[in-house]
Amino acid sequence: MDAGLAALLGAAVGSLATLGAAIVNGRAVARSQYAQWRRQHRRDAYADYLSALHGRDLAMDAVFDALRPDRPDLRKTDEEVQRFVALAREVHRVAEVVIIEGPLAMVAAADRIARASGELSDVMRRMVKNAHAGDGSHKAADTALATEREHALYQAVKSFRSAARDVLDTRDQGAPAPRFRPPCHQWKASKSCRTLLSPTR
């Protein structure tokens, strides 16, 4: 092989290597940019959800405050209930975005909030109904139950915040999002599930 042909082949090989490196680097940059974009969308969805929850829960507090007197102002109570309903609808709207953005661990955390919210709302509606009926016989018990369920809701929201930090921190490190393990009844045949279900644990 003469020197000219060798030089030509060397240049071709060098060009191919450079091109290959550029393609690999380009794909890595694209993946990194996509990960950042996805993380930002998730962060916005989680923040919007928490903000909507905060507004709705303040409205719920206002309903309970209106119910506190022995003879509640029913007109004021109904106004606060209507405000609560409007803000609860907003929570539902932004929760749909959380469900779309995921991952499944965040969907599960949002579902826990929804269940805790529903249980507290049940007490609130019963107290409003009794106030309209002039029935105060269950007020003390319902007030205590509302306090208990408010704490359960607070714990569910706290769990959502913690899960959100885990998801967003994981994406920061470029690692895959945490895997979501289905409820135990879906995989109870496995050895790990039998261990969890064992009464000795």
mmCIF file with all atom_site columns, N, CA, C and O in Angstrom, residues 103-141:
data_model
loop_
_atom_site.group_PDB
_atom_site.id
_atom_site.type_symbol
_atom_site.label_atom_id
_atom_site.label_alt_id
_atom_site.label_comp_id
_atom_site.label_asym_id
_atom_site.label_entity_id
_atom_site.label_seq_id
_atom_site.pdbx_PDB_ins_code
_atom_site.Cartn_x
_atom_site.Cartn_y
_atom_site.Cartn_z
_atom_site.occupancy
_atom_site.B_iso_or_equiv
_atom_site.pdbx_formal_charge
_atom_site.auth_seq_id
_atom_site.auth_comp_id
_atom_site.auth_asym_id
_atom_site.auth_atom_id
_atom_site.pdbx_PDB_model_num
ATOM 1   N N  . PRO A 1 103 ? -44.140 9.160  38.710 1.00 0.00 ? 103 PRO A N  1
ATOM 2   C CA . PRO A 1 103 ? -44.300 7.723  38.469 1.00 0.00 ? 103 PRO A CA 1
ATOM 3   C C  . PRO A 1 103 ? -45.378 7.121  39.365 1.00 0.00 ? 103 PRO A C  1
ATOM 4   O O  . PRO A 1 103 ? -46.039 7.847  40.109 1.00 0.00 ? 103 PRO A O  1
ATOM 5   N N  . LEU A 1 104 ? -45.525 5.804  39.328 1.00 0.00 ? 104 LEU A N  1
ATOM 6   C CA . LEU A 1 104 ? -46.602 5.155  40.061 1.00 0.00 ? 104 LEU A CA 1
ATOM 7   C C  . LEU A 1 104 ? -46.506 5.384  41.569 1.00 0.00 ? 104 LEU A C  1
ATOM 8   O O  . LEU A 1 104 ? -47.528 5.417  42.262 1.00 0.00 ? 104 LEU A O  1
ATOM 9   N N  . ALA A 1 105 ? -45.304 5.550  42.084 1.00 0.00 ? 105 ALA A N  1
ATOM 10  C CA . ALA A 1 105 ? -45.157 5.819  43.514 1.00 0.00 ? 105 ALA A CA 1
ATOM 11  C C  . ALA A 1 105 ? -45.854 7.123  43.890 1.00 0.00 ? 105 ALA A C  1
ATOM 12  O O  . ALA A 1 105 ? -46.445 7.236  44.971 1.00 0.00 ? 105 ALA A O  1
ATOM 13  N N  . MET A 1 106 ? -45.819 8.118  43.012 1.00 0.00 ? 106 MET A N  1
ATOM 14  C CA . MET A 1 106 ? -46.480 9.393  43.290 1.00 0.00 ? 106 MET A CA 1
ATOM 15  C C  . MET A 1 106 ? -47.991 9.269  43.130 1.00 0.00 ? 106 MET A C  1
ATOM 16  O O  . MET A 1 106 ? -48.753 9.931  43.839 1.00 0.00 ? 106 MET A O  1
ATOM 17  N N  . VAL A 1 107 ? -48.422 8.450  42.198 1.00 0.00 ? 107 VAL A N  1
ATOM 18  C CA . VAL A 1 107 ? -49.856 8.196  42.038 1.00 0.00 ? 107 VAL A CA 1
ATOM 19  C C  . VAL A 1 107 ? -50.407 7.562  43.319 1.00 0.00 ? 107 VAL A C  1
ATOM 20  O O  . VAL A 1 107 ? -51.483 7.930  43.801 1.00 0.00 ? 107 VAL A O  1
ATOM 21  N N  . ALA A 1 108 ? -49.671 6.611  43.871 1.00 0.00 ? 108 ALA A N  1
ATOM 22  C CA . ALA A 1 108 ? -50.093 5.966  45.114 1.00 0.00 ? 108 ALA A CA 1
ATOM 23  C C  . ALA A 1 108 ? -50.130 6.966  46.265 1.00 0.00 ? 108 ALA A C  1
ATOM 24  O O  . ALA A 1 108 ? -51.043 6.937  47.100 1.00 0.00 ? 108 ALA A O  1
ATOM 25  N N  . ALA A 1 109 ? -49.150 7.875  46.318 1.00 0.00 ? 109 ALA A N  1
ATOM 26  C CA . ALA A 1 109 ? -49.116 8.876  47.383 1.00 0.00 ? 109 ALA A CA 1
ATOM 27  C C  . ALA A 1 109 ? -50.301 9.840  47.260 1.00 0.00 ? 109 ALA A C  1
ATOM 28  O O  . ALA A 1 109 ? -50.907 10.226 48.263 1.00 0.00 ? 109 ALA A O  1
ATOM 29  N N  . ALA A 1 110 ? -50.638 10.211 46.037 1.00 0.00 ? 110 ALA A N  1
ATOM 30  C CA . ALA A 1 110 ? -51.791 11.090 45.818 1.00 0.00 ? 110 ALA A CA 1
ATOM 31  C C  . ALA A 1 110 ? -53.090 10.378 46.175 1.00 0.00 ? 110 ALA A C  1
ATOM 32  O O  . ALA A 1 110 ? -54.032 10.995 46.686 1.00 0.00 ? 110 ALA A O  1
ATOM 33  N N  . ASP A 1 111 ? -53.146 9.081  45.914 1.00 0.00 ? 111 ASP A N  1
ATOM 34  C CA . ASP A 1 111 ? -54.346 8.313  46.251 1.00 0.00 ? 111 ASP A CA 1
ATOM 35  C C  . ASP A 1 111 ? -54.545 8.252  47.764 1.00 0.00 ? 111 ASP A C  1
ATOM 36  O O  . ASP A 1 111 ? -55.686 8.325  48.250 1.00 0.00 ? 111 ASP A O  1
ATOM 37  N N  . ARG A 1 112 ? -53.464 8.159  48.515 1.00 0.00 ? 112 ARG A N  1
ATOM 38  C CA . ARG A 1 112 ? -53.585 8.149  49.975 1.00 0.00 ? 112 ARG A CA 1
ATOM 39  C C  . ARG A 1 112 ? -54.145 9.479  50.470 1.00 0.00 ? 112 ARG A C  1
ATOM 40  O O  . ARG A 1 112 ? -54.965 9.523  51.398 1.00 0.00 ? 112 ARG A O  1
ATOM 41  N N  . ILE A 1 113 ? -53.712 10.567 49.840 1.00 0.00 ? 113 ILE A N  1
ATOM 42  C CA . ILE A 1 113 ? -54.252 11.880 50.203 1.00 0.00 ? 113 ILE A CA 1
ATOM 43  C C  . ILE A 1 113 ? -55.739 11.947 49.877 1.00 0.00 ? 113 ILE A C  1
ATOM 44  O O  . ILE A 1 113 ? -56.550 12.461 50.656 1.00 0.00 ? 113 ILE A O  1
ATOM 45  N N  . ALA A 1 114 ? -56.123 11.445 48.707 1.00 0.00 ? 114 ALA A N  1
ATOM 46  C CA . ALA A 1 114 ? -57.527 11.493 48.297 1.00 0.00 ? 114 ALA A CA 1
ATOM 47  C C  . ALA A 1 114 ? -58.405 10.725 49.280 1.00 0.00 ? 114 ALA A C  1
ATOM 48  O O  . ALA A 1 114 ? -59.504 11.177 49.635 1.00 0.00 ? 114 ALA A O  1
ATOM 49  N N  . ARG A 1 115 ? -57.942 9.553  49.725 1.00 0.00 ? 115 ARG A N  1
ATOM 50  C CA . ARG A 1 115 ? -58.734 8.763  50.662 1.00 0.00 ? 115 ARG A CA 1
ATOM 51  C C  . ARG A 1 115 ? -58.842 9.463  52.020 1.00 0.00 ? 115 ARG A C  1
ATOM 52  O O  . ARG A 1 115 ? -59.920 9.510  52.625 1.00 0.00 ? 115 ARG A O  1
ATOM 53  N N  . ALA A 1 116 ? -57.730 10.037 52.500 1.00 0.00 ? 116 ALA A N  1
ATOM 54  C CA . ALA A 1 116 ? -57.758 10.758 53.777 1.00 0.00 ? 116 ALA A CA 1
ATOM 55  C C  . ALA A 1 116 ? -58.640 12.006 53.676 1.00 0.00 ? 116 ALA A C  1
ATOM 56  O O  . ALA A 1 116 ? -59.381 12.331 54.608 1.00 0.00 ? 116 ALA A O  1
ATOM 57  N N  . SER A 1 117 ? -58.583 12.681 52.542 1.00 0.00 ? 117 SER A N  1
ATOM 58  C CA . SER A 1 117 ? -59.419 13.868 52.332 1.00 0.00 ? 117 SER A CA 1
ATOM 59  C C  . SER A 1 117 ? -60.898 13.496 52.331 1.00 0.00 ? 117 SER A C  1
ATOM 60  O O  . SER A 1 117 ? -61.734 14.198 52.915 1.00 0.00 ? 117 SER A O  1
ATOM 61  N N  . GLY A 1 118 ? -61.214 12.399 51.656 1.00 0.00 ? 118 GLY A N  1
ATOM 62  C CA . GLY A 1 118 ? -62.600 11.961 51.592 1.00 0.00 ? 118 GLY A CA 1
ATOM 63  C C  . GLY A 1 118 ? -63.153 11.616 52.966 1.00 0.00 ? 118 GLY A C  1
ATOM 64  O O  . GLY A 1 118 ? -64.305 11.943 53.289 1.00 0.00 ? 118 GLY A O  1
ATOM 65  N N  . GLU A 1 119 ? -62.349 10.960 53.797 1.00 0.00 ? 119 GLU A N  1
ATOM 66  C CA . GLU A 1 119 ? -62.799 10.582 55.137 1.00 0.00 ? 119 GLU A CA 1
ATOM 67  C C  . GLU A 1 119 ? -63.037 11.818 56.004 1.00 0.00 ? 119 GLU A C  1
ATOM 68  O O  . GLU A 1 119 ? -64.004 11.861 56.782 1.00 0.00 ? 119 GLU A O  1
ATOM 69  N N  . LEU A 1 120 ? -62.191 12.839 55.856 1.00 0.00 ? 120 LEU A N  1
ATOM 70  C CA . LEU A 1 120 ? -62.395 14.078 56.608 1.00 0.00 ? 120 LEU A CA 1
ATOM 71  C C  . LEU A 1 120 ? -63.600 14.850 56.074 1.00 0.00 ? 120 LEU A C  1
ATOM 72  O O  . LEU A 1 120 ? -64.390 15.394 56.850 1.00 0.00 ? 120 LEU A O  1
ATOM 73  N N  . SER A 1 121 ? -63.759 14.863 54.766 1.00 0.00 ? 121 SER A N  1
ATOM 74  C CA . SER A 1 121 ? -64.903 15.556 54.165 1.00 0.00 ? 121 SER A CA 1
ATOM 75  C C  . SER A 1 121 ? -66.224 14.934 54.597 1.00 0.00 ? 121 SER A C  1
ATOM 76  O O  . SER A 1 121 ? -67.226 15.640 54.755 1.00 0.00 ? 121 SER A O  1
ATOM 77  N N  . ASP A 1 122 ? -66.240 13.619 54.793 1.00 0.00 ? 122 ASP A N  1
ATOM 78  C CA . ASP A 1 122 ? -67.456 12.948 55.256 1.00 0.00 ? 122 ASP A CA 1
ATOM 79  C C  . ASP A 1 122 ? -67.898 13.499 56.606 1.00 0.00 ? 122 ASP A C  1
ATOM 80  O O  . ASP A 1 122 ? -69.093 13.732 56.842 1.00 0.00 ? 122 ASP A O  1
ATOM 81  N N  . VAL A 1 123 ? -66.940 13.707 57.505 1.00 0.00 ? 123 VAL A N  1
ATOM 82  C CA . VAL A 1 123 ? -67.264 14.260 58.823 1.00 0.00 ? 123 VAL A CA 1
ATOM 83  C C  . VAL A 1 123 ? -67.780 15.690 58.674 1.00 0.00 ? 123 VAL A C  1
ATOM 84  O O  . VAL A 1 123 ? -68.771 16.079 59.309 1.00 0.00 ? 123 VAL A O  1
ATOM 85  N N  . MET A 1 124 ? -67.107 16.466 57.823 1.00 0.00 ? 124 MET A N  1
ATOM 86  C CA . MET A 1 124 ? -67.519 17.855 57.629 1.00 0.00 ? 124 MET A CA 1
ATOM 87  C C  . MET A 1 124 ? -68.951 17.941 57.100 1.00 0.00 ? 124 MET A C  1
ATOM 88  O O  . MET A 1 124 ? -69.772 18.716 57.596 1.00 0.00 ? 124 MET A O  1
ATOM 89  N N  . ARG A 1 125 ? -69.271 17.115 56.099 1.00 0.00 ? 125 ARG A N  1
ATOM 90  C CA . ARG A 1 125 ? -70.622 17.156 55.527 1.00 0.00 ? 125 ARG A CA 1
ATOM 91  C C  . ARG A 1 125 ? -71.675 16.753 56.563 1.00 0.00 ? 125 ARG A C  1
ATOM 92  O O  . ARG A 1 125 ? -72.752 17.342 56.614 1.00 0.00 ? 125 ARG A O  1
ATOM 93  N N  . ARG A 1 126 ? -71.350 15.760 57.378 1.00 0.00 ? 126 ARG A N  1
ATOM 94  C CA . ARG A 1 126 ? -72.302 15.330 58.402 1.00 0.00 ? 126 ARG A CA 1
ATOM 95  C C  . ARG A 1 126 ? -72.528 16.448 59.424 1.00 0.00 ? 126 ARG A C  1
ATOM 96  O O  . ARG A 1 126 ? -73.669 16.681 59.856 1.00 0.00 ? 126 ARG A O  1
ATOM 97  N N  . MET A 1 127 ? -71.460 17.153 59.786 1.00 0.00 ? 127 MET A N  1
ATOM 98  C CA . MET A 1 127 ? -71.592 18.241 60.745 1.00 0.00 ? 127 MET A CA 1
ATOM 99  C C  . MET A 1 127 ? -72.412 19.391 60.172 1.00 0.00 ? 127 MET A C  1
ATOM 100 O O  . MET A 1 127 ? -73.212 20.010 60.891 1.00 0.00 ? 127 MET A O  1
ATOM 101 N N  . VAL A 1 128 ? -72.234 19.678 58.894 1.00 0.00 ? 128 VAL A N  1
ATOM 102 C CA . VAL A 1 128 ? -73.028 20.730 58.253 1.00 0.00 ? 128 VAL A CA 1
ATOM 103 C C  . VAL A 1 128 ? -74.492 20.330 58.213 1.00 0.00 ? 128 VAL A C  1
ATOM 104 O O  . VAL A 1 128 ? -75.392 21.134 58.516 1.00 0.00 ? 128 VAL A O  1
ATOM 105 N N  . LYS A 1 129 ? -74.754 19.085 57.853 1.00 0.00 ? 129 LYS A N  1
ATOM 106 C CA . LYS A 1 129 ? -76.136 18.583 57.805 1.00 0.00 ? 129 LYS A CA 1
ATOM 107 C C  . LYS A 1 129 ? -76.789 18.669 59.174 1.00 0.00 ? 129 LYS A C  1
ATOM 108 O O  . LYS A 1 129 ? -77.951 19.117 59.313 1.00 0.00 ? 129 LYS A O  1
ATOM 109 N N  . ASN A 1 130 ? -76.073 18.270 60.217 1.00 0.00 ? 130 ASN A N  1
ATOM 110 C CA . ASN A 1 130 ? -76.621 18.322 61.568 1.00 0.00 ? 130 ASN A CA 1
ATOM 111 C C  . ASN A 1 130 ? -76.855 19.760 62.024 1.00 0.00 ? 130 ASN A C  1
ATOM 112 O O  . ASN A 1 130 ? -77.821 20.043 62.753 1.00 0.00 ? 130 ASN A O  1
ATOM 113 N N  . ALA A 1 131 ? -75.966 20.666 61.610 1.00 0.00 ? 131 ALA A N  1
ATOM 114 C CA . ALA A 1 131 ? -76.146 22.069 61.967 1.00 0.00 ? 131 ALA A CA 1
ATOM 115 C C  . ALA A 1 131 ? -77.431 22.623 61.353 1.00 0.00 ? 131 ALA A C  1
ATOM 116 O O  . ALA A 1 131 ? -78.187 23.353 62.001 1.00 0.00 ? 131 ALA A O  1
ATOM 117 N N  . HIS A 1 132 ? -77.708 22.271 60.115 1.00 0.00 ? 132 HIS A N  1
ATOM 118 C CA . HIS A 1 132 ? -78.947 22.721 59.464 1.00 0.00 ? 132 HIS A CA 1
ATOM 119 C C  . HIS A 1 132 ? -80.174 22.114 60.141 1.00 0.00 ? 132 HIS A C  1
ATOM 120 O O  . HIS A 1 132 ? -81.237 22.747 60.175 1.00 0.00 ? 132 HIS A O  1
ATOM 121 N N  . ALA A 1 133 ? -80.013 20.905 60.660 1.00 0.00 ? 133 ALA A N  1
ATOM 122 C CA . ALA A 1 133 ? -81.141 20.245 61.323 1.00 0.00 ? 133 ALA A CA 1
ATOM 123 C C  . ALA A 1 133 ? -81.283 20.679 62.780 1.00 0.00 ? 133 ALA A C  1
ATOM 124 O O  . ALA A 1 133 ? -82.244 20.288 63.456 1.00 0.00 ? 133 ALA A O  1
ATOM 125 N N  . GLY A 1 134 ? -80.322 21.471 63.254 1.00 0.00 ? 134 GLY A N  1
ATOM 126 C CA . GLY A 1 134 ? -80.353 21.893 64.646 1.00 0.00 ? 134 GLY A CA 1
ATOM 127 C C  . GLY A 1 134 ? -80.021 20.781 65.616 1.00 0.00 ? 134 GLY A C  1
ATOM 128 O O  . GLY A 1 134 ? -80.393 20.829 66.795 1.00 0.00 ? 134 GLY A O  1
ATOM 129 N N  . ASP A 1 135 ? -79.307 19.774 65.146 1.00 0.00 ? 135 ASP A N  1
ATOM 130 C CA . ASP A 1 135 ? -78.952 18.618 65.959 1.00 0.00 ? 135 ASP A CA 1
ATOM 131 C C  . ASP A 1 135 ? -77.493 18.727 66.397 1.00 0.00 ? 135 ASP A C  1
ATOM 132 O O  . ASP A 1 135 ? -76.576 18.574 65.595 1.00 0.00 ? 135 ASP A O  1
ATOM 133 N N  . GLY A 1 136 ? -77.291 18.991 67.686 1.00 0.00 ? 136 GLY A N  1
ATOM 134 C CA . GLY A 1 136 ? -75.926 19.110 68.206 1.00 0.00 ? 136 GLY A CA 1
ATOM 135 C C  . GLY A 1 136 ? -75.500 17.932 69.050 1.00 0.00 ? 136 GLY A C  1
ATOM 136 O O  . GLY A 1 136 ? -74.461 17.989 69.711 1.00 0.00 ? 136 GLY A O  1
ATOM 137 N N  . SER A 1 137 ? -76.279 16.836 68.999 1.00 0.00 ? 137 SER A N  1
ATOM 138 C CA . SER A 1 137 ? -76.009 15.698 69.881 1.00 0.00 ? 137 SER A CA 1
ATOM 139 C C  . SER A 1 137 ? -74.708 14.964 69.536 1.00 0.00 ? 137 SER A C  1
ATOM 140 O O  . SER A 1 137 ? -74.127 14.306 70.396 1.00 0.00 ? 137 SER A O  1
ATOM 141 N N  . HIS A 1 138 ? -74.275 15.058 68.280 1.00 0.00 ? 138 HIS A N  1
ATOM 142 C CA . HIS A 1 138 ? -73.058 14.342 67.867 1.00 0.00 ? 138 HIS A CA 1
ATOM 143 C C  . HIS A 1 138 ? -71.874 15.289 67.633 1.00 0.00 ? 138 HIS A C  1
ATOM 144 O O  . HIS A 1 138 ? -70.836 14.862 67.146 1.00 0.00 ? 138 HIS A O  1
ATOM 145 N N  . LYS A 1 139 ? -72.062 16.543 67.975 1.00 0.00 ? 139 LYS A N  1
ATOM 146 C CA . LYS A 1 139 ? -71.047 17.542 67.621 1.00 0.00 ? 139 LYS A CA 1
ATOM 147 C C  . LYS A 1 139 ? -69.699 17.283 68.286 1.00 0.00 ? 139 LYS A C  1
ATOM 148 O O  . LYS A 1 139 ? -68.648 17.354 67.637 1.00 0.00 ? 139 LYS A O  1
ATOM 149 N N  . ALA A 1 140 ? -69.712 16.963 69.557 1.00 0.00 ? 140 ALA A N  1
ATOM 150 C CA . ALA A 1 140 ? -68.444 16.739 70.265 1.00 0.00 ? 140 ALA A CA 1
ATOM 151 C C  . ALA A 1 140 ? -67.703 15.536 69.678 1.00 0.00 ? 140 ALA A C  1
ATOM 152 O O  . ALA A 1 140 ? -66.483 15.594 69.447 1.00 0.00 ? 140 ALA A O  1
ATOM 153 N N  . ALA A 1 141 ? -68.437 14.461 69.425 1.00 0.00 ? 141 ALA A N  1
ATOM 154 C CA . ALA A 1 141 ? -67.803 13.262 68.864 1.00 0.00 ? 141 ALA A CA 1
ATOM 155 C C  . ALA A 1 141 ? -67.281 13.527 67.456 1.00 0.00 ? 141 ALA A C  1
ATOM 156 O O  . ALA A 1 141 ? -66.174 13.088 67.101 1.00 0.00 ? 141 ALA A O  1
#
